[in-house]
Each structure stands twice: as C-alpha cells, then as structure tokens.
Coordinates of C-alpha atoms in Angstrom, one line a residue:
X1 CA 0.0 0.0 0.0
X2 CA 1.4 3.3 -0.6
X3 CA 1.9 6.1 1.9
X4 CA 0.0 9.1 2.1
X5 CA 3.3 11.0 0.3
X6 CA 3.5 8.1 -2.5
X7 CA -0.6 9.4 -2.5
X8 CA 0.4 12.8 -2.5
X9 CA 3.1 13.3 -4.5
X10 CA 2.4 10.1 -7.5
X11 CA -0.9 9.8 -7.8
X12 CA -2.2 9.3 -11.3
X13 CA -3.0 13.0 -12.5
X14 CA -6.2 13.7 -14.0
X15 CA -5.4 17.3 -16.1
X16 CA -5.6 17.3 -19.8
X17 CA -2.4 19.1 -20.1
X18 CA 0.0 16.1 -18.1
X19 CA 3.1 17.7 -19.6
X20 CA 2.9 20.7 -17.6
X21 CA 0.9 19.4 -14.7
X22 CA 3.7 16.1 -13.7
X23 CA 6.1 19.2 -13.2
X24 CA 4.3 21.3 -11.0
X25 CA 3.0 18.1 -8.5
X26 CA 6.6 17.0 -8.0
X27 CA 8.0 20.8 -7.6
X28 CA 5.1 21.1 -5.0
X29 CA 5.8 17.9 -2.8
X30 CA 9.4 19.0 -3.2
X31 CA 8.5 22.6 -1.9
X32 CA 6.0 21.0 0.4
X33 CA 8.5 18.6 1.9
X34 CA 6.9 15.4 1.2
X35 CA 9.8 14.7 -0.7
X36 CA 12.7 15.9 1.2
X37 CA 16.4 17.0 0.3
X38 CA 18.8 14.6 -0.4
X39 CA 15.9 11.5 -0.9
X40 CA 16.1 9.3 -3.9
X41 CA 13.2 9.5 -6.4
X42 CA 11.6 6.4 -7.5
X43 CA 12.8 5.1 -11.1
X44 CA 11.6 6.4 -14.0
X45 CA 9.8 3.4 -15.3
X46 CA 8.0 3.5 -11.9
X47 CA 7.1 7.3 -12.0
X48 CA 5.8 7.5 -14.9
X49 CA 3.5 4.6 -14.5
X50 CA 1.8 5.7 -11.3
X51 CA 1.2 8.9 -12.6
X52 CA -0.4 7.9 -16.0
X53 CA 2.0 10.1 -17.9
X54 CA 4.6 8.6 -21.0
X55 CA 7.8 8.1 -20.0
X56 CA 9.2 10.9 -22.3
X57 CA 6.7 13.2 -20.9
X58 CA 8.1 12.3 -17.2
X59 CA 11.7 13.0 -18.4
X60 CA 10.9 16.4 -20.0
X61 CA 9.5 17.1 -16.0
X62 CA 12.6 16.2 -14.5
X63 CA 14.7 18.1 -16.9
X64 CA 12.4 20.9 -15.8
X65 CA 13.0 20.3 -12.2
X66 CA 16.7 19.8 -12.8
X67 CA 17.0 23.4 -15.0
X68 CA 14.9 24.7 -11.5
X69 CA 17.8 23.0 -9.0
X70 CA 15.4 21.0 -7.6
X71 CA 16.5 17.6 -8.9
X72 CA 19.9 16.2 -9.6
X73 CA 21.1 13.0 -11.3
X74 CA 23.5 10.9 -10.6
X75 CA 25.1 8.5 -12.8
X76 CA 26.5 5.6 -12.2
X77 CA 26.2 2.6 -9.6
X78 CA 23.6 3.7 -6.9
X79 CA 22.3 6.7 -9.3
X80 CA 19.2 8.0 -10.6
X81 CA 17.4 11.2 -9.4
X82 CA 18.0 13.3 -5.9
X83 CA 15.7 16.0 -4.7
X84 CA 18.0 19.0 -4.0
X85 CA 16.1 21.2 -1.8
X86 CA 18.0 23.9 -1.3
X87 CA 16.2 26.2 1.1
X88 CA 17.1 29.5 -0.8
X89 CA 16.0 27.9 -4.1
X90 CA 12.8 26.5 -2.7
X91 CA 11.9 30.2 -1.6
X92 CA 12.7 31.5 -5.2
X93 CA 10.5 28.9 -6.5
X94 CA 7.6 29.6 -4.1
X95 CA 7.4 33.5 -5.0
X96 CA 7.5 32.2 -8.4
X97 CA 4.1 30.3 -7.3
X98 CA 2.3 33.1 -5.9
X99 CA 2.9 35.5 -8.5
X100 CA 0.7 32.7 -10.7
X101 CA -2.2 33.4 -8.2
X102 CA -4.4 37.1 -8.3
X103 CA -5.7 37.9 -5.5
X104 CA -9.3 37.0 -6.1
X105 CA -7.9 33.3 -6.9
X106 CA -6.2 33.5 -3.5
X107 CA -9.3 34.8 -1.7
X108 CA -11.1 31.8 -2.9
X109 CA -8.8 29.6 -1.4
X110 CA -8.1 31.2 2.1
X111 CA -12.5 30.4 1.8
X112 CA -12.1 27.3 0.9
X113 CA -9.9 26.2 3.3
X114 CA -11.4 27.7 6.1
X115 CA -14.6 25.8 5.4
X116 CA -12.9 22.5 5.2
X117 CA -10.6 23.1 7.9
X118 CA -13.7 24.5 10.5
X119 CA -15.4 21.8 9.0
X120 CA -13.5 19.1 9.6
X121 CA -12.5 20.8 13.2
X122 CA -16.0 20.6 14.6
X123 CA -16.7 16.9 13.2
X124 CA -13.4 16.1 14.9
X125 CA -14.5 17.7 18.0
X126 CA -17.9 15.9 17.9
X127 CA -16.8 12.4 17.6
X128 CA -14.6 13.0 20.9
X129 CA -17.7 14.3 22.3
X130 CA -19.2 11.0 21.7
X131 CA -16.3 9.1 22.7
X132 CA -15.7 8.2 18.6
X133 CA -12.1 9.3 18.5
X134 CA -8.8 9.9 20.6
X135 CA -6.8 13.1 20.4
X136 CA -3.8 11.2 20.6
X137 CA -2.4 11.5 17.1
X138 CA -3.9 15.3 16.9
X139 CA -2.2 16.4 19.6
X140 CA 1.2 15.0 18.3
X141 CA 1.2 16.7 14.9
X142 CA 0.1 19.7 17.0
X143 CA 3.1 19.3 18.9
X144 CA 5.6 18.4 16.1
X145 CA 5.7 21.8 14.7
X146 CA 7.3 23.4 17.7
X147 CA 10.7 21.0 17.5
X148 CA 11.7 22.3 13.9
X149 CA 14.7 24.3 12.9
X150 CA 14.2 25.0 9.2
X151 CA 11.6 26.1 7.3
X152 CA 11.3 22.9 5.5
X153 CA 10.7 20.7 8.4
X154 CA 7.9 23.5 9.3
X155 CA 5.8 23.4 6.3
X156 CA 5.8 19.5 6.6
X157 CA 4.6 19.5 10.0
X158 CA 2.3 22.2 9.7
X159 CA 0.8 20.3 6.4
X160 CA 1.0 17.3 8.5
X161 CA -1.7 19.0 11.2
X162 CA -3.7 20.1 8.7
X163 CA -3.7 16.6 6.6
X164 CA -4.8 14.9 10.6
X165 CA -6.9 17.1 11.7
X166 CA -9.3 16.2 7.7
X167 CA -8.9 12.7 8.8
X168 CA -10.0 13.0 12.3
X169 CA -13.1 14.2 10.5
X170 CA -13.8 10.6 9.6
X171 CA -14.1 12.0 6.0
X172 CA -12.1 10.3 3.4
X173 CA -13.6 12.9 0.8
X174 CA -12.7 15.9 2.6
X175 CA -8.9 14.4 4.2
X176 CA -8.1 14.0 0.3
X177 CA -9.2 17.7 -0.3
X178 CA -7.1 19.1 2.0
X179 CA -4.1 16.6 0.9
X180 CA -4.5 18.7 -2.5
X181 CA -5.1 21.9 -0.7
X182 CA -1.9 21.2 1.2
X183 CA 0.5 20.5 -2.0
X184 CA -1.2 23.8 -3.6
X185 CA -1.0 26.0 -0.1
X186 CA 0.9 24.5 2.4
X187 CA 4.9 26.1 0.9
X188 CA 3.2 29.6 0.2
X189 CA 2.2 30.6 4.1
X190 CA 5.7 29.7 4.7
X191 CA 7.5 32.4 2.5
X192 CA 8.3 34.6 5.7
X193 CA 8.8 31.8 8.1
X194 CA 10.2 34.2 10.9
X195 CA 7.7 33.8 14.2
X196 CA 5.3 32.2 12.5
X197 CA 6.1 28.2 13.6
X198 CA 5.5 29.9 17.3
X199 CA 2.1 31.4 16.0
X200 CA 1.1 28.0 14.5
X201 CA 1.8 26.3 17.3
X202 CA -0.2 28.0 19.6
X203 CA -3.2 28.0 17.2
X204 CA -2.7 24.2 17.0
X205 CA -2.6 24.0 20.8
X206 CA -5.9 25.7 20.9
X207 CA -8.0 23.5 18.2
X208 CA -6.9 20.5 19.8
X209 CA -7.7 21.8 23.0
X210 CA -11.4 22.8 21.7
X211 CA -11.6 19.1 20.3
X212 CA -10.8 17.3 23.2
X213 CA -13.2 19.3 25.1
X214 CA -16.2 18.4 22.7
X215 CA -17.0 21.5 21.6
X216 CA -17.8 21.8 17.9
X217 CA -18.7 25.7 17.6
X218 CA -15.5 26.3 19.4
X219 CA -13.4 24.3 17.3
X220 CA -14.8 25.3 14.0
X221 CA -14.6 28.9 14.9
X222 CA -10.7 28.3 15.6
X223 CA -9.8 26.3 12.7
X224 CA -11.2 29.0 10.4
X225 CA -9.8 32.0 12.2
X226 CA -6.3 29.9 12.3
X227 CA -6.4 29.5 8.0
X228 CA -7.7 32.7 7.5
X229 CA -4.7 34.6 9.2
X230 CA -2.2 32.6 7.2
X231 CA -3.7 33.1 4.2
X232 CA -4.0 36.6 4.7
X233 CA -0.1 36.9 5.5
X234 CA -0.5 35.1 1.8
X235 CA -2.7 37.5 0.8
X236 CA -0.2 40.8 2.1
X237 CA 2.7 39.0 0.7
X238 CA 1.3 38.9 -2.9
X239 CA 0.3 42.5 -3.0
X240 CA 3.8 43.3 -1.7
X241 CA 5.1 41.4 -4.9
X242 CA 2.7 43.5 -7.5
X243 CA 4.5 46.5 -6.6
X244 CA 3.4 49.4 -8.7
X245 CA 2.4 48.2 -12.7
X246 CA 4.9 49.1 -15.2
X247 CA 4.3 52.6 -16.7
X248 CA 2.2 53.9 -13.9
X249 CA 3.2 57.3 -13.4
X250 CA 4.4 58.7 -9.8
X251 CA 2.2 57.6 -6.9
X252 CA 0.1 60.5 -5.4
X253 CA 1.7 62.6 -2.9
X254 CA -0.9 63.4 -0.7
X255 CA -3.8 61.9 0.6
X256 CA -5.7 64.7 -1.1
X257 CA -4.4 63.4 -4.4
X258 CA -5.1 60.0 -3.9
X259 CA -8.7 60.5 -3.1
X260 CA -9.1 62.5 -6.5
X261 CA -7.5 59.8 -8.2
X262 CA -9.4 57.3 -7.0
X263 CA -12.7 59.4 -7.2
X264 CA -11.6 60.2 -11.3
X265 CA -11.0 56.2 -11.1
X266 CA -14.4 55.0 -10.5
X267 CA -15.2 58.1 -12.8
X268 CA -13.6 56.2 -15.9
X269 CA -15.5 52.9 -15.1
X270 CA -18.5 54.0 -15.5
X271 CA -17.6 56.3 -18.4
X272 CA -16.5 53.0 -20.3
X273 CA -19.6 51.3 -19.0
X274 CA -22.2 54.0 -20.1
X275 CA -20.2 54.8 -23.3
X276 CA -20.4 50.9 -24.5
X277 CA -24.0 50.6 -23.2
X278 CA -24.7 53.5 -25.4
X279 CA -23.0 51.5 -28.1
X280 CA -25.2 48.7 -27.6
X281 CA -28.6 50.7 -27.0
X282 CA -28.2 52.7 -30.7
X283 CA -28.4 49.1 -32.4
X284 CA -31.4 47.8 -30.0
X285 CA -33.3 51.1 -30.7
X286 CA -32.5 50.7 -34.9
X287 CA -32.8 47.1 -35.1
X288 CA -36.2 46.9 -32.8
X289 CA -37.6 50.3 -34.3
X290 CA -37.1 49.2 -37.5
X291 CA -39.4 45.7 -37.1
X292 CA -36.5 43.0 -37.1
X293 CA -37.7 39.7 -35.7
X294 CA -35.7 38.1 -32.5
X295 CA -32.9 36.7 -35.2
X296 CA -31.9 39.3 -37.0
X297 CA -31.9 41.7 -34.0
X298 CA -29.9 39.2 -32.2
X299 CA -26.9 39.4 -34.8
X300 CA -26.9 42.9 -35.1
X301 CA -26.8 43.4 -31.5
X302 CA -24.5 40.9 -31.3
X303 CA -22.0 43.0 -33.3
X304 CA -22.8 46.0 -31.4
X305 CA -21.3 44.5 -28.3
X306 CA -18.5 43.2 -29.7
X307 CA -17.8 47.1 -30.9
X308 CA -19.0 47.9 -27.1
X309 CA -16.3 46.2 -26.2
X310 CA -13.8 47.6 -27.9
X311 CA -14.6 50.6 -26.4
X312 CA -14.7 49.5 -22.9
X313 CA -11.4 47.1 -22.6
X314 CA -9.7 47.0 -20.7
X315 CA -12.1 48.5 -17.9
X316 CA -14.9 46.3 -18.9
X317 CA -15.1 42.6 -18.8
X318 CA -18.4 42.6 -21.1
X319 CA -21.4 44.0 -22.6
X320 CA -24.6 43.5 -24.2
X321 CA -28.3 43.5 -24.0
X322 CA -30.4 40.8 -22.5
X323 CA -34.2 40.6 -24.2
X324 CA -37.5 41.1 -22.3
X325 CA -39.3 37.6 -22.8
X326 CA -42.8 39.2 -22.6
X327 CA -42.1 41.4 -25.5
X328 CA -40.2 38.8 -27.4
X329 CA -41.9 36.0 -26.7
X330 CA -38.8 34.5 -25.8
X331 CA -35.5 35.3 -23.2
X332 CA -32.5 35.8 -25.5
X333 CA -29.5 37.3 -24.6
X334 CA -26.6 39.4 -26.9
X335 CA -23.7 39.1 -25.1
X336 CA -19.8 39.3 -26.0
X337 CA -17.1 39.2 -23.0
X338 CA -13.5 38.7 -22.7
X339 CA -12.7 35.4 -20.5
X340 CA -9.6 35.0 -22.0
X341 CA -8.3 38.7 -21.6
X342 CA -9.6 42.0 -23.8
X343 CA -8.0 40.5 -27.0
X344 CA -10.0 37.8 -27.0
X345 CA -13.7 38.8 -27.2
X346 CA -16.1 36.0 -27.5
X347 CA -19.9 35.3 -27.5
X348 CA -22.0 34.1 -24.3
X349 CA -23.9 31.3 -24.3
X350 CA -25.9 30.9 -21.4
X351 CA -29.5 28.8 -21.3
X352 CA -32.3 31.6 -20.3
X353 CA -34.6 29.1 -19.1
X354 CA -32.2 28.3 -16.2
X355 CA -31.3 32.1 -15.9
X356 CA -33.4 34.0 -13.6
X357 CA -33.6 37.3 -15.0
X358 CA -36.6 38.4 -12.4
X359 CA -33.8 38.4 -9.4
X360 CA -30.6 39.1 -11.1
X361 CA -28.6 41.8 -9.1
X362 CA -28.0 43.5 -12.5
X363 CA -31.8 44.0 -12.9
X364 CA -33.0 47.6 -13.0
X365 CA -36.2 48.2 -10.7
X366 CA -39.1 47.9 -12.9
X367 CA -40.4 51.6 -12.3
X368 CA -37.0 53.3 -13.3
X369 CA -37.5 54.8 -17.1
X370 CA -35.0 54.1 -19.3
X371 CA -32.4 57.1 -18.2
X372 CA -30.4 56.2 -14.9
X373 CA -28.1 53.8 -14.7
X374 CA -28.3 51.2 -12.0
X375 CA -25.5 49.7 -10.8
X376 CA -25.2 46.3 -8.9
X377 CA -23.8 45.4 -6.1
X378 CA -20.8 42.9 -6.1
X379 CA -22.2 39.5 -6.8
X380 CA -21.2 35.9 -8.3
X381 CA -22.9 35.2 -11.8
X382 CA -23.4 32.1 -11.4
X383 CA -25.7 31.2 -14.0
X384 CA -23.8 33.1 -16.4
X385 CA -19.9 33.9 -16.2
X386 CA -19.3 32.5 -13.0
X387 CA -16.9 35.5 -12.1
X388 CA -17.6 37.7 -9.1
X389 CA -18.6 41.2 -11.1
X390 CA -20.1 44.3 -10.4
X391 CA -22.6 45.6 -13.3
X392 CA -23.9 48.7 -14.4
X393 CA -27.5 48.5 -16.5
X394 CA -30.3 50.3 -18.1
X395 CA -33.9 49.3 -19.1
X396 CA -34.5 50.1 -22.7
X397 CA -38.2 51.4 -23.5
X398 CA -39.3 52.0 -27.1
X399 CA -42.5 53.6 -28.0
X400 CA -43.7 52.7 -24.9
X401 CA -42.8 48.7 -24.3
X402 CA -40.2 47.4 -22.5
X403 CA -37.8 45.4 -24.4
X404 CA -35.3 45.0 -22.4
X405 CA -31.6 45.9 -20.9
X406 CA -28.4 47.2 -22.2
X407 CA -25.7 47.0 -19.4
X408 CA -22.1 46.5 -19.0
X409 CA -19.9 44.2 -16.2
X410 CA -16.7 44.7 -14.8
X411 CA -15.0 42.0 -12.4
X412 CA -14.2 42.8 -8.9
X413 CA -10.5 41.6 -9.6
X414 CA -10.1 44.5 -12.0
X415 CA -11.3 47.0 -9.6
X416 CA -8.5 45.5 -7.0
X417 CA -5.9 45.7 -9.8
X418 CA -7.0 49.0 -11.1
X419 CA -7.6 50.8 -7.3
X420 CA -4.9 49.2 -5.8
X421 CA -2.1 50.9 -7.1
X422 CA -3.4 54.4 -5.7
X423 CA -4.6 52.9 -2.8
X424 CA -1.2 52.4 -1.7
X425 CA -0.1 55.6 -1.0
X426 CA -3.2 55.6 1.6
X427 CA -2.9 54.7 4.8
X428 CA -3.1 50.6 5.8
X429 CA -6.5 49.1 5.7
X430 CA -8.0 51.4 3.5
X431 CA -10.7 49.9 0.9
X432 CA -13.1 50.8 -1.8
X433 CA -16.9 49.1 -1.1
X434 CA -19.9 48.8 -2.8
X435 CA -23.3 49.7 -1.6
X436 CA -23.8 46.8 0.8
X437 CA -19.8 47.3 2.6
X438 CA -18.7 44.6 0.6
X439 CA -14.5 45.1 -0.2
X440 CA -14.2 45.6 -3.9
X441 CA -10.7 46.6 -3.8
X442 CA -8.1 47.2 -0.6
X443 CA -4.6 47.8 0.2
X444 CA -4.8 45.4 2.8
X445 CA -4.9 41.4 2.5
X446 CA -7.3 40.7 5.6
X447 CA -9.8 42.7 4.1
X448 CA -9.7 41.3 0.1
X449 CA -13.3 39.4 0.1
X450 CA -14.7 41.2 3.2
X451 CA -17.1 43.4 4.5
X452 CA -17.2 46.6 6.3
X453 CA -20.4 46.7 8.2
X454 CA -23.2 49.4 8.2
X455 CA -22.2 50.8 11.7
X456 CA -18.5 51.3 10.9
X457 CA -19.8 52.8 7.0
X458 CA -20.6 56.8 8.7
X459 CA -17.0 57.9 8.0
X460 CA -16.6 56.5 4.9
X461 CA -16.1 58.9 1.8
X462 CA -18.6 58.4 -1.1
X463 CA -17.1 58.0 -4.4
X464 CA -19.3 60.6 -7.3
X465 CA -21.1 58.6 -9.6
X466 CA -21.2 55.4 -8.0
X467 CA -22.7 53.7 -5.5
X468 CA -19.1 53.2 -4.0
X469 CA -17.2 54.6 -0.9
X470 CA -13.7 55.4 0.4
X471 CA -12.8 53.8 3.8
X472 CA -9.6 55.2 4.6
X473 CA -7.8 53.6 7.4
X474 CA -10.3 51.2 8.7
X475 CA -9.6 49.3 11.9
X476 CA -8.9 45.7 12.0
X477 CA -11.8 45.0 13.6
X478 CA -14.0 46.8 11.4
X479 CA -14.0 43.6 8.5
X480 CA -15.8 41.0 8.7
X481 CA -14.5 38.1 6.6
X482 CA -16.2 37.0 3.9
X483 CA -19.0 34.4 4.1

C-alpha cells in the first residue's frame, strides 16, 4: 500500500495538459517537503506509470525540475534522481508560485480552506464528544511543529496537522481535499517563516484543546480563524510582490491626491460602461424600431457588443443587452465578454430558461424609465460567467414597451488591480466598497473578500457617480471576513 506522500506526490493525474501538470505536483511535494532534500526519487519506469503520464513526458519534468535545481542525477552505480532542496532555491520557487495566483484566486482559497478546515475541526470535535475518537495522534502533529529548525521541516509538519486534523473528521472525501489543498498551499504561508512556527503552534494547541473538550462551535470557529490569518499573510505578501504596474506614473503625494484619483478612477468605469451601453442601446433602438424579428436583431446586437467592447477594454469585462421575454416572446440574450483577456472577445452562451432574470442583481427596478443607470452590487454570476462582477444596467423602452436591458460588467479583480495601485499611498487598511460594505478593492490582504459593516460605513467617503465609498484607514476589527 502506498503512503500518504507516494498518495500525494504520485498519484495518477487527472489534467488534460499532463506535460505541464507532472512538473508542478513534484516541484510542490518537493516545496512542500513530502519529498525531502537529499531523498532518492523512484525510477523512471515506476514514476511514470503511477502517474499515467509517457515516460518521455516524465523525463521532459525532471529536466524541468533539474533546469529549476530542484533535482539532480547521478550517474552511475547507486544513481538516478536526488531532490535537491535547497532552502534559498525553494523560496525563489515559491514567490515564483504566488505570483501565478491574483488575489481574487487566492481569496477563494483562504474560503475554501477555512470551510474544510472548521469543517472538519468541529466533526473532529464531535466524535470526541461521543467518545468516537482519541486526540492522541492530533495532539502530536500539534506538537511536532514546535521542534523544527528549518523552514522545510515547518511546512511539513504544519501540512501534516492540517492533513490529521481532515482525517480526524472521519471523511475520506474531505482528508483528500485538504491533501490537495496542502500541496497547492501549504509552501506559500511559509514564505516569511520568521515567528510564525511559534504562531502555528499556539493556534494548534488551541484546536486541539477545543476538540478534546467536545465542543464543535468552538473548534470550527478556531480552525477557520487559524487559515484565514495565514492566508491573509499570503494575501499581504502577494500585493507586496505587485508593486506598482509598469508605466504607472508617480504615486500620489498626498492623501488629497489620492482621493481624486481614486474618485476620477471610479469616474472612468462608469464612463466606459455608459459609453459601450450606449453603443449597444443605438443598435437595439435601430434594429427593434425598425421591425426586425428576435434573429436578425440578435446578430446585429451581437455586433454592437462586440464594438461595445472595444470601447470599454480594458475597464470592462463585457457588454450586451439581454431581451425582455414578454415582448419577445422569448428570453435571449446578446452578449460578448472577454474570458480569455480583452484581446479575445467571445460570444456568451448561457441557457435563459435556467437564468433568472426576475432576481438578477444587474436588474433595473421595474419603475425606473430608461435614463439612470443602475449599478449592482458585487455578486457571483453564477448562471452566467461564474466571475464575481459588479454591473452597471439600463432598461430600454421604445414607444412605450419594454424590451429590455443594455448593461455593462466589470469584475471585482479589476477594480482590485485597477484601485490598488493608488490605494497604496493611503494609509493601511483602507478599501473601496460597494453599496452593501462589501471590499471591492483594498490595500490590505485581511480585508480582500470582506465586509465593512453598516455601523462602521458613517465615516466613509462616497465616491461621485457610484454607489461606491472610500474607507480610509479602517480598523482591524472593522471587516468581517467573507461568508
């Protein structure tokens, strides 16, 4: 039977592209520590059998790993190939990693793992309640962490916690998810290992403590608040890598200028938006007015979002007009977006019987007239994109009947990447929010993905033209993390 690092490190891969994919799970149980320095990989032959790949396809890997200096090979009696884990390499190679994640993908995961770690923390806690497990092994992975000297050793035992604390969940499902999570996470909160083994030990201590007493709420509550902070230190460290994009100009000198950056900022977003719904709404008005059916309008609005587009990118992530089914006699929607990045502009097809148009956030109220634009709060589409977006829309009324809505999305993420530059030169903590204190963009990693609630919203600074404000300097205890 294999161990749980043969499991973790050379298990059959399931990715289309393996080429790629057979690199990056060995560099991750190298950086991880599952395979550690000096240890002797298994033959080729072997490798490349357990992990479904071609043999060539394994040895382009380890040439990979070897141009990396993670892997050297010996020739010669005794040879074949030695994981060389150099501590100063493996750093290089995990600030490599991070720079791969944005910081919505890495908000996503610090959520993730909460919920499977809080998850799997008050399950733990309930079966010692009921006398269904022993703390025994828990309590010696906590323990384990406190004993190592070098960053290596830490990110093994911390990932070893992590791995016992899933199983003592009694879930195979969810141990093998945070196995995964592990290989993905577990090297990147360890990129500024001073003071944090003593940290993670103490939060250790504390879950196990909160299991062995049989208290579930206690112990979920725990878990999550222990993943959260290290994936925030994730979170800090991967702005702090950004730095300022190349050809900003000079960063504002006051706080003054910031602010009227920022305000001219949310001023260009919805310039782009109402510029390419305006786009859009010409063609709706000529196509409509002039007695096309539902096809031929489609097409032609079709093209006038792909022009809307144009005009928006890189600000705007799409555009289009989505048909009124009572007028049509059927839902249809026009819609062009850029998944793939603003060079790449392509149609979307979503199924309108499944889409609930009634309830959308990007709905206008139904006794607005065609003038203002409404603008959404941040929200997932999940029937749609499947991106977290904020969009701006506007019902369009001709000769009287509603046909339907032009409107315009942006994602969250380019807010973040857009704001963040300028909200640098602010003071910690400070954050852009929508109309319901949700964090749309921050110069702070604890509060990407949170919320700023209604009592702590008086002093904030509305932005013109959107329903948007400036929290400037916001106390630690003013976000709530995301839920």
């Amino acid at each position: 039977m294999k161990t749980w690092k043969e499991q973790l490190a050379f298990a059959p891969l399931e990715a289309a592209d393996r080429g790629e994919e057979v690199g990056r799970r060995l560099r991750r149980a190298i950086e991880l520590g599952v395979l550690e320095d000096g240890s002797q990989l298994p033959s080729e032959s072997y490798l490349a059998s357990a992990m479904g790949v071609s043999t060539l396809t394994l040895r382009a890997a380890l040439a990979e790993l070897r141009g990396l200096g993670l892997v050297e090979t010996r020739r010669g009696k005794g040879g074949g190939s030695f994981v060389k884990a150099n501590t100063g390499d493996i750093a290089r190679m995990q600030r490599q990693s991070l720079v791969t994640y944005s910081l919505e993908d890495l908000r996503d995961l610090r959520e993730y793992r909460a919920f499977l770690a809080g998850s799997a923390a008050a399950a733990a806690a309930d079966a010692c309640r009921s006398h269904r497990l022993t703390t025994t092994r828990l309590e010696h992975a906590s323990a384990e962490i406190k004993a190592c000297e070098h960053p290596a050793d830490a990110i093994r035992a911390d990932s070893k916690f992590h791995v016992e604390l899933a199983a003592s969940s009694g879930s195979v499902r969810l141990t093998r998810q945070e196995v995964d999570l592990q290989a993905e996470v577990g090297p990147l909160l360890w990129l500024e290992p001073a003071g944090h083994k003593d940290g993670a030990a103490e939060d250790h201590a504390r879950i196990v403590e909160a299991i062995r007493a049989g208290d579930p709420g206690l112990a979920r509550d725990l878990a999550e608040e222990h993943v959260r902070r290290d994936m925030n230190r994730v979170i800090d460290e991967r702005m702090e890598l950004s730095g300022a994009p190349a050809g900003m100009p000079h960063p504002p000198e006051s706080v003054d200028d910031a602010v009227a950056a920022i305000e001219s900022l949310a001023a260009m977003f919805t310039g782009a938006a109402a510029a390419s719904m305006h786009e859009v709404e010409q063609t709706v008005r000529a196509s409509i007015g002039s007695g096309a059916g539902a096809e031929q309008a489609d097409a032609e609005i079709y093209g006038a979002a792909r022009r809307a587009m144009a005009i928006g990118v890189p600000l705007l992530y799409g555009a289009g007009f989505i048909a009124e089914r009572s007028y049509f006699g059927e839902g249809w929607i026009a819609w062009c977006y850029a998944p793939a990045g603003p060079e790449s502009p392509q149609r979307l097809y979503i199924d309108m019987d499944l889409y609930d148009v009634d309830t959308a956030p990007w709905r206008p109220n139904d006794d607005a007239d065609e003038s203002p634009i409404h603008t959404s709060h941040a929200y997932v589409d999940s029937s749609g994109t499947n991106e977290n977006l904020i969009s701006y829309s506007r019902r369009v009324i001709i000769a009287g009947n509603y046909v339907g809505v032009v409107a315009a999305d942006i994602r969250v993420s380019q807010l973040q990447t857009a704001f963040e530059p300028l909200l640098r030169s602010l003071p910690p903590n400070t954050c852009v929010i929508d109309q319901h204190g949700a964090v749309i963009a921050t110069n702070t990693g604890r509060f990407v993905g949170g919320t700023i609630p209604g009592a702590h919203r008086d002093a904030c600074r509305p932005l013109p033209g959107v329903p948007w404000s400036l929290c400037i300097g916001a106390s630690e205890e003013d976000a709530l993390p995301a839920r």
